[in-house]
mmCIF file of C-alpha atoms in Angstrom:
data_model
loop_
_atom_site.group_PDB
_atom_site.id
_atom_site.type_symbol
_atom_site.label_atom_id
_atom_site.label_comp_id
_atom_site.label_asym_id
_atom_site.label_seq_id
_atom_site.Cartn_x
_atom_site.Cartn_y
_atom_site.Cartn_z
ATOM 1 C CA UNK H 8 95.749 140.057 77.320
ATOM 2 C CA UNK H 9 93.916 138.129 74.515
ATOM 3 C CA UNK H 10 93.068 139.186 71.291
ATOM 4 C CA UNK H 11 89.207 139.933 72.238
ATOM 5 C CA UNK H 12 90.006 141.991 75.057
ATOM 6 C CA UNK H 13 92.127 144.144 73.031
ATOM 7 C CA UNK H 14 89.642 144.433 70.697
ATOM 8 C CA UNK H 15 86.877 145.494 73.448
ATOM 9 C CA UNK H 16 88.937 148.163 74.756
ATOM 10 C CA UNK H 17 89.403 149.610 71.392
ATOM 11 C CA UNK H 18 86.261 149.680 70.758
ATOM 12 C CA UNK H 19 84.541 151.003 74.203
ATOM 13 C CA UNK H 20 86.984 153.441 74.191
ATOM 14 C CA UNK H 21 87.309 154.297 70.594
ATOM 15 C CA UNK H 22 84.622 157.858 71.147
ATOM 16 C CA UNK H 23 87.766 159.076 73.739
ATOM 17 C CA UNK H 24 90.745 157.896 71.243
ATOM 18 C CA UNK H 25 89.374 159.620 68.082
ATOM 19 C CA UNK H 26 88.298 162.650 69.447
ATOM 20 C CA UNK H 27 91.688 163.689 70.132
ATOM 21 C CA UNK H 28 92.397 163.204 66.670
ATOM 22 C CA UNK H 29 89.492 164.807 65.368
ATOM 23 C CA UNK H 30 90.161 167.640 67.745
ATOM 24 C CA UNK H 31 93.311 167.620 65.610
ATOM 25 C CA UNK H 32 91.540 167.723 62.581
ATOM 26 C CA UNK H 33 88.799 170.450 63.410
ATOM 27 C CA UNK H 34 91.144 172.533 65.873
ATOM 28 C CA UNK H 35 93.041 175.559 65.769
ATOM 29 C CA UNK H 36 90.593 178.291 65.737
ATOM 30 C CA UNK H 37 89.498 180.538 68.756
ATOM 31 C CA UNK H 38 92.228 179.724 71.662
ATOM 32 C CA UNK H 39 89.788 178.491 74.533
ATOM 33 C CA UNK H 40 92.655 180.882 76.883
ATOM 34 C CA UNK H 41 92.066 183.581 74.445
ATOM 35 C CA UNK H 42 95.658 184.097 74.302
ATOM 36 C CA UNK H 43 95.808 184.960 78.355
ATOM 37 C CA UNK H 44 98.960 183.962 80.661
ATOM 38 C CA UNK H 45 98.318 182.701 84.127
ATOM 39 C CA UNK H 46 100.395 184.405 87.333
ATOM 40 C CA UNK H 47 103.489 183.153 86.435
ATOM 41 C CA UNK H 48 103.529 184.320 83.312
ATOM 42 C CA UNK H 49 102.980 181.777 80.525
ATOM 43 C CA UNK H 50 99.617 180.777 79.132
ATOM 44 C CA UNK H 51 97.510 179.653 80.601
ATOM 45 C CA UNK H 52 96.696 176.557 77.824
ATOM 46 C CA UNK H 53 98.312 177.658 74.361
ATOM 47 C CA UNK H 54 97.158 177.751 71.280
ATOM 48 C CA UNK H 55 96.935 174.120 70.560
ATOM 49 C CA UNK H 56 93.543 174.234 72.989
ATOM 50 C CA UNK H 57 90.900 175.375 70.710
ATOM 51 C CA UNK H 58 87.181 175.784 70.761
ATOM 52 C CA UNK H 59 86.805 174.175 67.104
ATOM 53 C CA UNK H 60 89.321 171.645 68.421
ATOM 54 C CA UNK H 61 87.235 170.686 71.431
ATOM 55 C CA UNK H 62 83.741 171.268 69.729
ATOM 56 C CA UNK H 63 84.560 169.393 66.694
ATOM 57 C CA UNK H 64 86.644 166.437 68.416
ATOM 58 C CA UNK H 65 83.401 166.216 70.776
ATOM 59 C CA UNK H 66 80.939 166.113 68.331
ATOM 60 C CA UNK H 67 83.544 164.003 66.313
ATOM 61 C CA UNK H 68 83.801 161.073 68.971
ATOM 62 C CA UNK H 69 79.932 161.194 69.447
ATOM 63 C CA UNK H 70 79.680 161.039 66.342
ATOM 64 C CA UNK H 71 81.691 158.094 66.121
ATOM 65 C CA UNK H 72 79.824 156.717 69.162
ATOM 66 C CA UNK H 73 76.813 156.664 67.245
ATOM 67 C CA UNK H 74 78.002 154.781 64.309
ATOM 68 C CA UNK H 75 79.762 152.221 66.492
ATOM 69 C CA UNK H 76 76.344 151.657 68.137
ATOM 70 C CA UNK H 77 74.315 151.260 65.141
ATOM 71 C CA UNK H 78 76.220 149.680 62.894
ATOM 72 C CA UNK H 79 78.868 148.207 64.384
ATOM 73 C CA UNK H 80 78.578 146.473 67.321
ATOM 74 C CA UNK H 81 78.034 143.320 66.196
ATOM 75 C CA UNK H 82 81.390 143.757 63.877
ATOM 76 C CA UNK H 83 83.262 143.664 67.478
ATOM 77 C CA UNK H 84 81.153 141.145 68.755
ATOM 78 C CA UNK H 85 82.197 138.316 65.351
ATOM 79 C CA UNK H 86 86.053 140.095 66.282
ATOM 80 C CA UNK H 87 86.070 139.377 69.635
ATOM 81 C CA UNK H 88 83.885 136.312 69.486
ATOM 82 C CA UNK H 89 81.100 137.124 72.019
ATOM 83 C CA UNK H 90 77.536 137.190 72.206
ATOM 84 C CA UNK H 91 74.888 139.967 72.362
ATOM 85 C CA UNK H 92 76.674 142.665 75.221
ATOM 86 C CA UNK H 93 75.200 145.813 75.782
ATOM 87 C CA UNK H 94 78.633 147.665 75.128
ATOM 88 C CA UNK H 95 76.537 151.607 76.263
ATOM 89 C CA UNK H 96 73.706 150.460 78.879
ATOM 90 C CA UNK H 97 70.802 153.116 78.964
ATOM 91 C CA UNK H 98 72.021 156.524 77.968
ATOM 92 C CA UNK H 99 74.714 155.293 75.048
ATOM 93 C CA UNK H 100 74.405 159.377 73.982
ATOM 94 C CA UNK H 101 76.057 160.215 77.875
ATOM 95 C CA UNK H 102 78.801 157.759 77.510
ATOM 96 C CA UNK H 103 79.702 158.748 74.142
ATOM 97 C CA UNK H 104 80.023 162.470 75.096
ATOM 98 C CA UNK H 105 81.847 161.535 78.662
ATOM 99 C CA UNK H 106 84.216 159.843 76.603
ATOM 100 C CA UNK H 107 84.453 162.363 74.366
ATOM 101 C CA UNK H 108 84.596 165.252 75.935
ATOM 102 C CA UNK H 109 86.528 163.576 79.020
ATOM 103 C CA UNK H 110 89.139 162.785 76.725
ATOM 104 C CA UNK H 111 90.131 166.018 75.468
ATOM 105 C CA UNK H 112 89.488 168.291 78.995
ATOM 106 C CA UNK H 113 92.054 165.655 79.829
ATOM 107 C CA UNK H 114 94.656 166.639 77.358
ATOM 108 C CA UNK H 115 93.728 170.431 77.938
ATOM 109 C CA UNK H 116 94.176 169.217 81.937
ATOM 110 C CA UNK H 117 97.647 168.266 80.681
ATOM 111 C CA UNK H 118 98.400 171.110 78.960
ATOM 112 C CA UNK H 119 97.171 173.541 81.855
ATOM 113 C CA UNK H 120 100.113 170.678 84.190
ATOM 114 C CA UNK H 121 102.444 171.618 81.527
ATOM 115 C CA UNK H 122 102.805 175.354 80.650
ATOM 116 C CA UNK H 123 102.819 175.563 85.238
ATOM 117 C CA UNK H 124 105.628 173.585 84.542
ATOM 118 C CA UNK H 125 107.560 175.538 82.000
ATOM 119 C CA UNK H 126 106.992 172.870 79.353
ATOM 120 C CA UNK H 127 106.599 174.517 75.843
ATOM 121 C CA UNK H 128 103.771 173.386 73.269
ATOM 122 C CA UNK H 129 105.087 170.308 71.834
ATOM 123 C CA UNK H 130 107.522 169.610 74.840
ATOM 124 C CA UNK H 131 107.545 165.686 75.736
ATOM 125 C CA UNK H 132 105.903 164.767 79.267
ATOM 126 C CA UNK H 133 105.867 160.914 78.436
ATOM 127 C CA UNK H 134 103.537 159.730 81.392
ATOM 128 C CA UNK H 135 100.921 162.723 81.601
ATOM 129 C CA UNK H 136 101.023 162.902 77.241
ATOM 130 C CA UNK H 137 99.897 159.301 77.103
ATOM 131 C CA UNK H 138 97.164 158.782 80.173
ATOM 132 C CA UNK H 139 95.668 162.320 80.718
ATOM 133 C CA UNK H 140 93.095 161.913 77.423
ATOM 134 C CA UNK H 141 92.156 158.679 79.015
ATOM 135 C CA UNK H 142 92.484 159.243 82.626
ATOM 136 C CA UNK H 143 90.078 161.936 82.311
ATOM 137 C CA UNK H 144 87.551 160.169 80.192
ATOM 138 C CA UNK H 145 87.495 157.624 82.882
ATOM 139 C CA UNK H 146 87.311 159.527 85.604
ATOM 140 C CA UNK H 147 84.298 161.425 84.034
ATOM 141 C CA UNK H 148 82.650 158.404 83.572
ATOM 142 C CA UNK H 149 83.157 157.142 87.031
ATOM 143 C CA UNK H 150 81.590 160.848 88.470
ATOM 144 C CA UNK H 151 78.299 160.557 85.837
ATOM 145 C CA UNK H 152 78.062 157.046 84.524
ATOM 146 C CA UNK H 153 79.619 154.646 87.427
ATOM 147 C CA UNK H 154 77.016 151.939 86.579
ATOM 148 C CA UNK H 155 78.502 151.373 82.926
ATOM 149 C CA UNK H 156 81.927 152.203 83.704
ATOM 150 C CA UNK H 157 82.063 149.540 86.340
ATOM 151 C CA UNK H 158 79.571 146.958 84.475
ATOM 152 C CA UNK H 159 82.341 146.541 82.135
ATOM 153 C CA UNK H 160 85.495 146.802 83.759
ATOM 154 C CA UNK H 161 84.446 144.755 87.200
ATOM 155 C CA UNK H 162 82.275 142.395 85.244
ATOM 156 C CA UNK H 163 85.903 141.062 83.340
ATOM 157 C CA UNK H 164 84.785 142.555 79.607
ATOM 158 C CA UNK H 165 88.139 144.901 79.669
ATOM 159 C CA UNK H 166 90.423 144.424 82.576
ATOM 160 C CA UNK H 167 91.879 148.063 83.805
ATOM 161 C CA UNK H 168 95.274 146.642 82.859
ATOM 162 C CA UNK H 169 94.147 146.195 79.252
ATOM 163 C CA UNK H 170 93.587 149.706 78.692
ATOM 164 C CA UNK H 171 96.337 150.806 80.870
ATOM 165 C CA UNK H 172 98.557 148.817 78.025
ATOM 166 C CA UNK H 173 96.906 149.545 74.781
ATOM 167 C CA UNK H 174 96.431 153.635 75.267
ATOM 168 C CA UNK H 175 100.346 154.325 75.291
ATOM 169 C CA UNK H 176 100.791 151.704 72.334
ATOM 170 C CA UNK H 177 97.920 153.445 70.436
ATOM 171 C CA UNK H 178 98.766 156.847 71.462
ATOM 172 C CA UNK H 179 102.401 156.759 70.052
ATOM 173 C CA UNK H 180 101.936 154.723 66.825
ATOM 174 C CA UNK H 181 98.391 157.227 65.852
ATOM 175 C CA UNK H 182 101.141 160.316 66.797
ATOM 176 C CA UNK H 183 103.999 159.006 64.943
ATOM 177 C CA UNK H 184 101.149 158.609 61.772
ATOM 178 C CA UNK H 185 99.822 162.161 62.240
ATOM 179 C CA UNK H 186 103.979 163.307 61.953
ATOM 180 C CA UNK H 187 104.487 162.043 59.141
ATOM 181 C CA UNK H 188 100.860 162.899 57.230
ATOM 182 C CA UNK H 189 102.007 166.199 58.471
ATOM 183 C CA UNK H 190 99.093 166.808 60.462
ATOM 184 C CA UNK H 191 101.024 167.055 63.759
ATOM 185 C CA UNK H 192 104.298 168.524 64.305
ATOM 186 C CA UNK H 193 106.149 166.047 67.140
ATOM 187 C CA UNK H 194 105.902 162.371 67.009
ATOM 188 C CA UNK H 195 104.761 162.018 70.789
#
């Protein structure tokens, strides 16, 4: 992996990485399980899913979507020394909420995976913790945007391996931040 790969991924996938942390930031009101348990007994999501978590890290990665496509994409272009690419194709507005979105009804995905399997809020599930955000932003975009998805993954911008690398690097160093800021409270 070069340098300007890494630096593509983070920034194609950078709507889907901050939302979770906006979702952070903006969450913890209004349970989206309402504080119901499934059949066996435990709920069904817990209260770290949230509709201000996944409203505000939604609007919060389109958001950031937005600015990335107006004002910044020739910032990644001088980083990652290439010309003129059209990082969003047609609908940039689509991909930026796919990513968005995808990436937290991934982690509420996860958390649904987790309380079926006894796992407390907070409880460590290395593989799913680190690729369900992303997995499901992917996938989302390969249902409703398979054109841009595969533009820049078959067309060599950001190899699949790339991102497969950088998300669990990311993921732990941004959780191990939000610890210690206090704004989390496990490092994973």
């Amino acid at each position: 992996m070069d340098l300007s790969t890494f630096w593509i991924v983070m920034w194609i996938m950078m709507p889907a990485y901050l939302a979770n942390t906006i979702a952070v930031l903006t969450g913890g009101k209004y349970p989206i399980d309402q504080g119901k348990n499934y059949s066996d007994g435990n709920r069904i999501l817990g209260d770290g899913k949230t509709w201000s978590g996944l409203i505000g890290g939604t609007i919060g990665g389109i958001i950031i979507g937005y600015l990335q496509l107006n004002y910044g994409d020739s910032l990644i272009e001088r980083l990652a020394n290439i010309n003129e690419v059209d990082f969003w194709g047609e609908k940039p507005i689509i991909i930026f909420f796919l990513l968005s979105f995808g990436a937290l009804f991934g982690d509420m995905t996860a958390s649904f995976i987790k309380r079926r399997s006894q796992l407390k809020r907070g409880d460590k599930s290395p593989l799913l913790d680190m690729f369900d955000f992303i997995g499901m932003a992917l996938l989302l975009s390969f249902i409703f945007a398979n054109d841009w998805l595969m533009s820049w993954i078959l067309e060599g911008y950001v190899p699949l391996f790339t991102l497969l690398v950088a998300t669990p690097i990311l993921h732990r160093g941004v959780n191990i931040i939000g610890y210690k800021l206090g704004v989390k409270n496990e490092p994973w």
